[in-house]
PDB file of C-alpha atoms in Angstrom:
ATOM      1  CA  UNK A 109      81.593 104.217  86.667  1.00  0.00           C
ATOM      2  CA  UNK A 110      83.005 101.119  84.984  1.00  0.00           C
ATOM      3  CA  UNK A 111      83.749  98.110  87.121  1.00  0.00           C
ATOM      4  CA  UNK A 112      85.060  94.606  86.873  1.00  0.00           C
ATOM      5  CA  UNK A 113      84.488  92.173  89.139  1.00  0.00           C
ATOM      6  CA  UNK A 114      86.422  88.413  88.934  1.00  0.00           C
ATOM      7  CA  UNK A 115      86.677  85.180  90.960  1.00  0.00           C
ATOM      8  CA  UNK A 116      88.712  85.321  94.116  1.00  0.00           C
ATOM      9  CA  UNK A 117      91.704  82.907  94.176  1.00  0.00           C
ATOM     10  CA  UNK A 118      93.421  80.912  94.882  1.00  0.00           C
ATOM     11  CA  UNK A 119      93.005  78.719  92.373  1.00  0.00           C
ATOM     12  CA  UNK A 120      94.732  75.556  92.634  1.00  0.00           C
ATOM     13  CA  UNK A 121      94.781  72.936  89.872  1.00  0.00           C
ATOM     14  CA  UNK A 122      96.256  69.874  88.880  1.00  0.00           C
ATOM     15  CA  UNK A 123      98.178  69.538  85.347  1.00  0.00           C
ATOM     16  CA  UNK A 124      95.836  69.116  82.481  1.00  0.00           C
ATOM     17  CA  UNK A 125      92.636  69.972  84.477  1.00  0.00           C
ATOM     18  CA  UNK A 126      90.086  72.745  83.059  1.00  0.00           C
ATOM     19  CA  UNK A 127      90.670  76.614  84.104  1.00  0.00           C
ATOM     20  CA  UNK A 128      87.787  78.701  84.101  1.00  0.00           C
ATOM     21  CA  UNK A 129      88.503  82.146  85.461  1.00  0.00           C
ATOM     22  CA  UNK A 130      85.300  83.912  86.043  1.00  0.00           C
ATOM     23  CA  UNK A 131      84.922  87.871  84.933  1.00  0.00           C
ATOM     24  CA  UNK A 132      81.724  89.902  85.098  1.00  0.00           C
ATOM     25  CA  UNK A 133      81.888  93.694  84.086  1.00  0.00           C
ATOM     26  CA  UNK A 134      80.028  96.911  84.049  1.00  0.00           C
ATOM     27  CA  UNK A 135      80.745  99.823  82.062  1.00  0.00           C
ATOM     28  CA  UNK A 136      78.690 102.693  80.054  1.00  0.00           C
ATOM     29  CA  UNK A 137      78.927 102.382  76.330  1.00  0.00           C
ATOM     30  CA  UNK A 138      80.785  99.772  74.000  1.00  0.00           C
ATOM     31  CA  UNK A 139      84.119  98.883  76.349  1.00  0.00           C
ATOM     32  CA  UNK A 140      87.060  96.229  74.400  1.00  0.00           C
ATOM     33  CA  UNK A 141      87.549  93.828  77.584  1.00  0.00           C
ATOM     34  CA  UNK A 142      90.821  92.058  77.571  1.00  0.00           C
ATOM     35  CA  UNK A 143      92.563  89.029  79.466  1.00  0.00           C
ATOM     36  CA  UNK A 144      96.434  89.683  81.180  1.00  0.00           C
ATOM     37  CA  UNK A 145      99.093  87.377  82.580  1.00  0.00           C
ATOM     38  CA  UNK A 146     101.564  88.297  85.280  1.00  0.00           C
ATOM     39  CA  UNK A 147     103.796  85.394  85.677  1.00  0.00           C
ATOM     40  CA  UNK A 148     105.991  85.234  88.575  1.00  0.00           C
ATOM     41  CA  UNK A 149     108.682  88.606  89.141  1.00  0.00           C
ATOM     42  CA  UNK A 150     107.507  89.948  85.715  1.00  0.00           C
ATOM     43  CA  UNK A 151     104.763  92.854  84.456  1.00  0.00           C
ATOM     44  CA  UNK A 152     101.524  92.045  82.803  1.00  0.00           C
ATOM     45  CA  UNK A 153     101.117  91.088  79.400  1.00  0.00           C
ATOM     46  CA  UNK A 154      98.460  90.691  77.382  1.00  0.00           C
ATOM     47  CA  UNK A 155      96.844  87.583  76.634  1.00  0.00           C
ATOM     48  CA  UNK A 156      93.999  87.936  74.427  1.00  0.00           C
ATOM     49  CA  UNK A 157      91.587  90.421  74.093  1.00  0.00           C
ATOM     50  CA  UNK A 158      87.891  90.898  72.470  1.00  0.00           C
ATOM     51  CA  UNK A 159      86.715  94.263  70.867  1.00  0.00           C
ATOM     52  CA  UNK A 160      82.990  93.729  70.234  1.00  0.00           C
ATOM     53  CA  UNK A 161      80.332  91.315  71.435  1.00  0.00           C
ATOM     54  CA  UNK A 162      79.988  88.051  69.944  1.00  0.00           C
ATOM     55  CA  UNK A 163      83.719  88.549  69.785  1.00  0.00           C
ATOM     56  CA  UNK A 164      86.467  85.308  71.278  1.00  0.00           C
ATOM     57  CA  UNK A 165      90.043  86.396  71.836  1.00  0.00           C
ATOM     58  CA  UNK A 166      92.177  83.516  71.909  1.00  0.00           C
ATOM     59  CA  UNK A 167      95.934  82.693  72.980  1.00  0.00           C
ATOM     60  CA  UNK A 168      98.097  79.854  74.425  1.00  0.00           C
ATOM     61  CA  UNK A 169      95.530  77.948  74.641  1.00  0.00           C
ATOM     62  CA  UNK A 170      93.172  80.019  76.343  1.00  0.00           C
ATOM     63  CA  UNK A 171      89.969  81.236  75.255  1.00  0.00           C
ATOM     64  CA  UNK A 172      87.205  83.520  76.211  1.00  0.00           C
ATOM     65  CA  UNK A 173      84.025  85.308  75.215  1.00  0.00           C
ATOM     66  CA  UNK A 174      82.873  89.001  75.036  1.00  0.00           C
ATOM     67  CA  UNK A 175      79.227  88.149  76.097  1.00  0.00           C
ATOM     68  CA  UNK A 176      77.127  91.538  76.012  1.00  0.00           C
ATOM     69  CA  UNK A 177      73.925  90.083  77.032  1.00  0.00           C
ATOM     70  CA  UNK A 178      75.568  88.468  80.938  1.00  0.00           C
ATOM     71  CA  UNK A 179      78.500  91.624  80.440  1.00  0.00           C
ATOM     72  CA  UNK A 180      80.873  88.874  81.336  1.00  0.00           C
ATOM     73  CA  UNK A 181      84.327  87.658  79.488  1.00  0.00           C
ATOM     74  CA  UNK A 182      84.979  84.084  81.051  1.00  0.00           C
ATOM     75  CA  UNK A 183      88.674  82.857  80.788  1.00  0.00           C
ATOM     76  CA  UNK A 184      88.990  79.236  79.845  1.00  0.00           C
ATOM     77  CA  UNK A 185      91.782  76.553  78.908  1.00  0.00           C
ATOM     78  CA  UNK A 186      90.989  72.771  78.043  1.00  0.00           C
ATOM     79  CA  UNK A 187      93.927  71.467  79.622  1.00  0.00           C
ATOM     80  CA  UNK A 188      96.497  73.755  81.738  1.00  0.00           C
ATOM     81  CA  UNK A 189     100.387  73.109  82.305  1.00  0.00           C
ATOM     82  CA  UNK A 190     102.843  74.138  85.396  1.00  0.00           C
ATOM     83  CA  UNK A 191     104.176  77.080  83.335  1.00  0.00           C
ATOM     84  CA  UNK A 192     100.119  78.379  83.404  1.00  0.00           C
ATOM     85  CA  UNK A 193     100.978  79.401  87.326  1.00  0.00           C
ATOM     86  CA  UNK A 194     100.049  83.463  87.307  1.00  0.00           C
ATOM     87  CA  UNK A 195      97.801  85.618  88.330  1.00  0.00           C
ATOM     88  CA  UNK A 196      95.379  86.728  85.626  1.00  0.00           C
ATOM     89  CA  UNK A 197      93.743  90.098  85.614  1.00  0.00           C
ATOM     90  CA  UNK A 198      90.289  90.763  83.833  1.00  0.00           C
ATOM     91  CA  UNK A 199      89.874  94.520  82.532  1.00  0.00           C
ATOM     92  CA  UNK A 200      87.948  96.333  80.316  1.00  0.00           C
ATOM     93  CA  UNK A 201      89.192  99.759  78.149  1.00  0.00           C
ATOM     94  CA  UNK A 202      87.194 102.727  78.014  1.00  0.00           C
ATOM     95  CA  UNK A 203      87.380 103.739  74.734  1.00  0.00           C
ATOM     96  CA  UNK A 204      85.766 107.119  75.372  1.00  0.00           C
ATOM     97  CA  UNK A 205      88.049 108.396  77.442  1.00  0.00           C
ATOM     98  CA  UNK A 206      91.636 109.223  76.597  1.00  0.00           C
ATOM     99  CA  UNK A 207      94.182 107.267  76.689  1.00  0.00           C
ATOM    100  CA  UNK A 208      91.991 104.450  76.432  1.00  0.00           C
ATOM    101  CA  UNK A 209      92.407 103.680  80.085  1.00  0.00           C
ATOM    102  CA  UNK A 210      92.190 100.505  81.701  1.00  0.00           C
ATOM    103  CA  UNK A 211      89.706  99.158  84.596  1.00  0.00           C
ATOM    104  CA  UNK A 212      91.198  96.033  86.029  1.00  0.00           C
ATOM    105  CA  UNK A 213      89.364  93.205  88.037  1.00  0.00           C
ATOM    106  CA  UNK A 214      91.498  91.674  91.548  1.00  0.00           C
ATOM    107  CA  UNK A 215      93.415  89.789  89.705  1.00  0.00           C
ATOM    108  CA  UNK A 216      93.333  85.773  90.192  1.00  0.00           C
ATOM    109  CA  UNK A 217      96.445  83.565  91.439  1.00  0.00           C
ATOM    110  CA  UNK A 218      96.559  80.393  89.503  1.00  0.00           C
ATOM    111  CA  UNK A 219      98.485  77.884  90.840  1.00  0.00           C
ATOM    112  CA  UNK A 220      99.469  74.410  88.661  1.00  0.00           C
ATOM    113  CA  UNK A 221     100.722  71.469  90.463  1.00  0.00           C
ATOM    114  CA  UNK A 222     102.305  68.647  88.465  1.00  0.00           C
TER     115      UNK A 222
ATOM    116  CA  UNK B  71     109.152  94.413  70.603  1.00  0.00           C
ATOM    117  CA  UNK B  72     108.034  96.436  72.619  1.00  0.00           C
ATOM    118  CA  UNK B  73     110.344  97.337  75.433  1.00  0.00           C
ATOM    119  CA  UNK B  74     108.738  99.308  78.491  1.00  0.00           C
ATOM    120  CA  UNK B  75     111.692  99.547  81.451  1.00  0.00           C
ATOM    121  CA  UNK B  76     111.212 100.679  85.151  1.00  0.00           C
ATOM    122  CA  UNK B  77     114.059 102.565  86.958  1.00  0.00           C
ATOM    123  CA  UNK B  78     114.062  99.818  89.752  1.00  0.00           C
ATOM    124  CA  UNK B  79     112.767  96.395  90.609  1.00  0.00           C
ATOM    125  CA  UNK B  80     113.200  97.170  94.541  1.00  0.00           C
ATOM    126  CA  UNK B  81     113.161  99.898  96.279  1.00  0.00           C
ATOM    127  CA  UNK B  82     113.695 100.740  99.802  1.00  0.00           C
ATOM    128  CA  UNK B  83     112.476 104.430 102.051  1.00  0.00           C
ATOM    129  CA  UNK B  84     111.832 105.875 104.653  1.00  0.00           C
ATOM    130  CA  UNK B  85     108.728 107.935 105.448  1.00  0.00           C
ATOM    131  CA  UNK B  86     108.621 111.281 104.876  1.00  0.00           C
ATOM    132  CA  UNK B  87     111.290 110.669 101.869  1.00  0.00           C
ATOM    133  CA  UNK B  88     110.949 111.925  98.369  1.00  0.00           C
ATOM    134  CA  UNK B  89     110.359 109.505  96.142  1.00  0.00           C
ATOM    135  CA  UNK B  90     111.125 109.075  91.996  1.00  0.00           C
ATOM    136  CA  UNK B  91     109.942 106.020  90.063  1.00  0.00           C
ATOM    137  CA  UNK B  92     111.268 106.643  86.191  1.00  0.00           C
ATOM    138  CA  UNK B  93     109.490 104.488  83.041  1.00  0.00           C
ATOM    139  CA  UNK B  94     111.165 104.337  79.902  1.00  0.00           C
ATOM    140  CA  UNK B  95     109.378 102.953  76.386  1.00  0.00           C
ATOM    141  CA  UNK B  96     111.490 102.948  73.176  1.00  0.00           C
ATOM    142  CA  UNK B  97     107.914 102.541  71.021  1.00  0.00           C
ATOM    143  CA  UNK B  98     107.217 106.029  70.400  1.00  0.00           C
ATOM    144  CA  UNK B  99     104.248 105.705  72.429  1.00  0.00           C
ATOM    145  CA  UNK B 100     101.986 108.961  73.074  1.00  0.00           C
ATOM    146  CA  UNK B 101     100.310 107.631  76.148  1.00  0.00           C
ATOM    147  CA  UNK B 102     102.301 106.548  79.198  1.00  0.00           C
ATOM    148  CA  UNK B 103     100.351 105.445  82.530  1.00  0.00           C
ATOM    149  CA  UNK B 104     100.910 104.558  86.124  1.00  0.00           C
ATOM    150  CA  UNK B 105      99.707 101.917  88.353  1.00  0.00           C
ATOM    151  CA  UNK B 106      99.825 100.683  91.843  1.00  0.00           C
ATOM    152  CA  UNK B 107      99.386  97.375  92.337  1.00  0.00           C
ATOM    153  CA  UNK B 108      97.868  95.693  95.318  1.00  0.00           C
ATOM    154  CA  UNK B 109      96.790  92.491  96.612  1.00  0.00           C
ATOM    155  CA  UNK B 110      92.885  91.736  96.233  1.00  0.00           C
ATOM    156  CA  UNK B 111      92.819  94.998  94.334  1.00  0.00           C
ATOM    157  CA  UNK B 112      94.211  94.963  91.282  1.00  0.00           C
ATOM    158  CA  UNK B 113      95.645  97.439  89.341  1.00  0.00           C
ATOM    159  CA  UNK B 114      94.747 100.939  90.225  1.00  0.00           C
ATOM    160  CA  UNK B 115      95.593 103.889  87.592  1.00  0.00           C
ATOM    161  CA  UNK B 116      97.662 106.997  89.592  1.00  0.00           C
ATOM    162  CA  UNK B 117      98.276 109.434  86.570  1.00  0.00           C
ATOM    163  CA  UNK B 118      98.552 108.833  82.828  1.00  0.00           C
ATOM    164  CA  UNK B 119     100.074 111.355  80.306  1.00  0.00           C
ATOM    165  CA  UNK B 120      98.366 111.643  76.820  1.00  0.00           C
ATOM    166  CA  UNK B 121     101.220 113.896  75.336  1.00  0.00           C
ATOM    167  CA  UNK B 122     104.404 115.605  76.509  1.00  0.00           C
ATOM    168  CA  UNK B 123     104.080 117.742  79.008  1.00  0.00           C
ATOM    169  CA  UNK B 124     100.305 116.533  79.331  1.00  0.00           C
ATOM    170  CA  UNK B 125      99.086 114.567  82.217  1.00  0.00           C
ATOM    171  CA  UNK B 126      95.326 113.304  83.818  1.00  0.00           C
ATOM    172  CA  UNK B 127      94.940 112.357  87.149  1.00  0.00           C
ATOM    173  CA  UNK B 128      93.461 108.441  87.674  1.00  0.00           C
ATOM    174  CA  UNK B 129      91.606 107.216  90.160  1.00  0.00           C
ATOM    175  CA  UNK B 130      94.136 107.398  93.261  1.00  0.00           C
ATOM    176  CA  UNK B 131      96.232 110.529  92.618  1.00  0.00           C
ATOM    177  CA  UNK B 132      96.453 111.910  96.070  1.00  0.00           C
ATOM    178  CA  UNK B 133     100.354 111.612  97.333  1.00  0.00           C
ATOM    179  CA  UNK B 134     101.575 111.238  93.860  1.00  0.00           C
ATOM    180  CA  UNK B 135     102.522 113.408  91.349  1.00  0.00           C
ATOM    181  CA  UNK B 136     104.110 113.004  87.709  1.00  0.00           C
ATOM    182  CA  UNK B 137     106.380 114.383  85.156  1.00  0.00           C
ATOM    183  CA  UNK B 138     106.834 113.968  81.446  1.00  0.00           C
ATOM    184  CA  UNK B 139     109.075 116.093  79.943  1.00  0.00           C
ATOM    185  CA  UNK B 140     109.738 113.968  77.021  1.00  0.00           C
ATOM    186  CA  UNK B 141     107.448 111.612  75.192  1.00  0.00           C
ATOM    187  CA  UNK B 142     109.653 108.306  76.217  1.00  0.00           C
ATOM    188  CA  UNK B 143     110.192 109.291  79.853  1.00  0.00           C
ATOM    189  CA  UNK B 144     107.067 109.233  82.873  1.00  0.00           C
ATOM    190  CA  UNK B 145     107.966 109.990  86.597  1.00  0.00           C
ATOM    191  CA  UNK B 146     106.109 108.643  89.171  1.00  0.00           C
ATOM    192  CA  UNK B 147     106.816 111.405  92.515  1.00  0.00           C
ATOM    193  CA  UNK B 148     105.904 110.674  95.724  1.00  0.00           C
ATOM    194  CA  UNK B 149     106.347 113.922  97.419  1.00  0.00           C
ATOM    195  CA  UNK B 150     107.133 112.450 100.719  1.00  0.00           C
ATOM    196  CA  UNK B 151     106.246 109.077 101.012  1.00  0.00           C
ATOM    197  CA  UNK B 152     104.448 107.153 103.512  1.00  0.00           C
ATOM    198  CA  UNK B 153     104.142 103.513 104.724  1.00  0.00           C
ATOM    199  CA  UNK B 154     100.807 103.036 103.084  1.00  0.00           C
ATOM    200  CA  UNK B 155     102.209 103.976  99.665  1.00  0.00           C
ATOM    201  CA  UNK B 156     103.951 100.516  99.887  1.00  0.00           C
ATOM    202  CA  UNK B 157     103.171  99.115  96.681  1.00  0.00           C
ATOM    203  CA  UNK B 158     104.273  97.301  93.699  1.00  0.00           C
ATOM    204  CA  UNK B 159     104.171 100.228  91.104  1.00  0.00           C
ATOM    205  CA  UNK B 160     103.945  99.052  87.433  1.00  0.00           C
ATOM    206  CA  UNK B 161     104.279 101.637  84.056  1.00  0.00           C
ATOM    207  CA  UNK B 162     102.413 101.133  80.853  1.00  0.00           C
ATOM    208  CA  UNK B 163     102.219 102.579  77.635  1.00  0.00           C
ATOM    209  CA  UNK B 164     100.762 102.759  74.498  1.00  0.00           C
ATOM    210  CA  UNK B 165      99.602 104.456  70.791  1.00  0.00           C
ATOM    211  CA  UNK B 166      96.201 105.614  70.939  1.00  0.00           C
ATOM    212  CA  UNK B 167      93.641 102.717  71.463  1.00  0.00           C
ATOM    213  CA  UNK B 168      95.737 100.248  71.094  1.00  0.00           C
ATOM    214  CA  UNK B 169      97.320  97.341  73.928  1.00  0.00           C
ATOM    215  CA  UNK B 170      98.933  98.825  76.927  1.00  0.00           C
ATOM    216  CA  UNK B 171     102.377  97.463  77.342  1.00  0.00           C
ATOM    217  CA  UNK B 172     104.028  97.253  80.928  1.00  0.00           C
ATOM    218  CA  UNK B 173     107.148  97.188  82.202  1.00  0.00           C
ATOM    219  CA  UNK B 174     108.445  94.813  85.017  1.00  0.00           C
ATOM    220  CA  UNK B 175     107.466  96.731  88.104  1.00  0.00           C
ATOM    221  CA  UNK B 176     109.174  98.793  91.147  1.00  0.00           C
ATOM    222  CA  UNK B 177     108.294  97.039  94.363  1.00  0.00           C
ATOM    223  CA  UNK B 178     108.468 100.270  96.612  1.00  0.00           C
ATOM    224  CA  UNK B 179     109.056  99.222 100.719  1.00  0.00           C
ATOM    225  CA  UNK B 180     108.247 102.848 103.040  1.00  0.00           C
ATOM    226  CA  UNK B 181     109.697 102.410 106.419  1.00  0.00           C
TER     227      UNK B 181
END
């Protein structure tokens, strides 16, 4: 079945120091694969996703990589702020199934300090 | 926007309790889902509905059950909770392939 596997956190940075989330997956067929944010009391939302290899999703800042050949989709910003603290979940959609449902990684707490 | 809205943001039983966790979405959506979310685990999918009255169990269904008599409503049932069913429960939806959208979540306490 599909799986995704990401870095345990905590993560804790200082403000304006690299994030790199890591994100390795494995699925059967030709899965989208998408980044979400869950800041602090809320839900997830999305923020970015990739549909095909070779494909970046990019948003707020953040950037990452549908890489076929390592099946991973690295999450990356250049420089992050206090308001970056979430917890970021990896996942990939199976777009054979109905629904197009959603595998999701652990999730990864990011925690900013100014 | 979107607007996906969860009965409760807290929630408070007893074991042995029936339980009824109600998602809205005002998008038209055709496909609503539940999760259960969990620390170190991520999000795990319960049920999702593809149509009214339609519904296909995820990858934890046992304890739960769901309703979906109309296309903007999805109940979440626990038939009579327990103290492992303490969760943080979050709804999604969306139109065919496209982004899931998710509500705030019900944190759910069983006693």
């Amino acid at each position: 079945g599909n799986s995704v596997t990401q870095m345990e956190g905590p993560v804790t940075l200082s403000e304006e120091a690299f994030l790199t989330i890591n994100c390795t997956y494995t699925a059967t067929g030709y899965p989208s694969l998408f980044w979400y944010v869950q800041y602090p009391g809320e839900g997830l939302q999305l923020l970015l996703k990739a549909t095909k290899a070779d494909d970046k999703g990019s948003n707020k800042g953040f950037e990452a990589t549908y890489r076929k050949e390592t099946t991973s989709f690295h999450l990356e910003k250049g420089s992050v702020q206090v308001s970056d603290s979430a917890v970021y979940f990896c996942a990939l959609s199976d777009s054979g199934a109905a629904g197009n449902k959603l595998t999701f990684g652990g999730g990864t707490r990011v925690l900013v300090k100014p | 926007d979107v607007k996906v809205t969860q009965s409760s943001r807290y929630l408070v039983k007893r074991t042995g309790e029936k339980v009824f966790l109600e998602c809205v979405q005002d998008m038209d959506h055709e496909n609503m889902f539940w999760y259960r979310q969990d620390p170190g685990l991520g999000l795990r999918l319960i049920y999702f509905s593809y149509d009214v009255k339609m519904k296909e169990k995820g990858d934890i269904p046992e304890g739960y059950s769901v309703s979906r008599e109309k296309k903007e409503r999805f109940s979440l049932i626990l038939e009579s909770a327990s103290t492992n069913q303490t969760s943080m429960y979050l709804c999604a939806s969306n139109w065919g392939g496209e982004t899931q959208y998710f509500g705030p979540g019900t944190r759910l306490l069983v006693l």
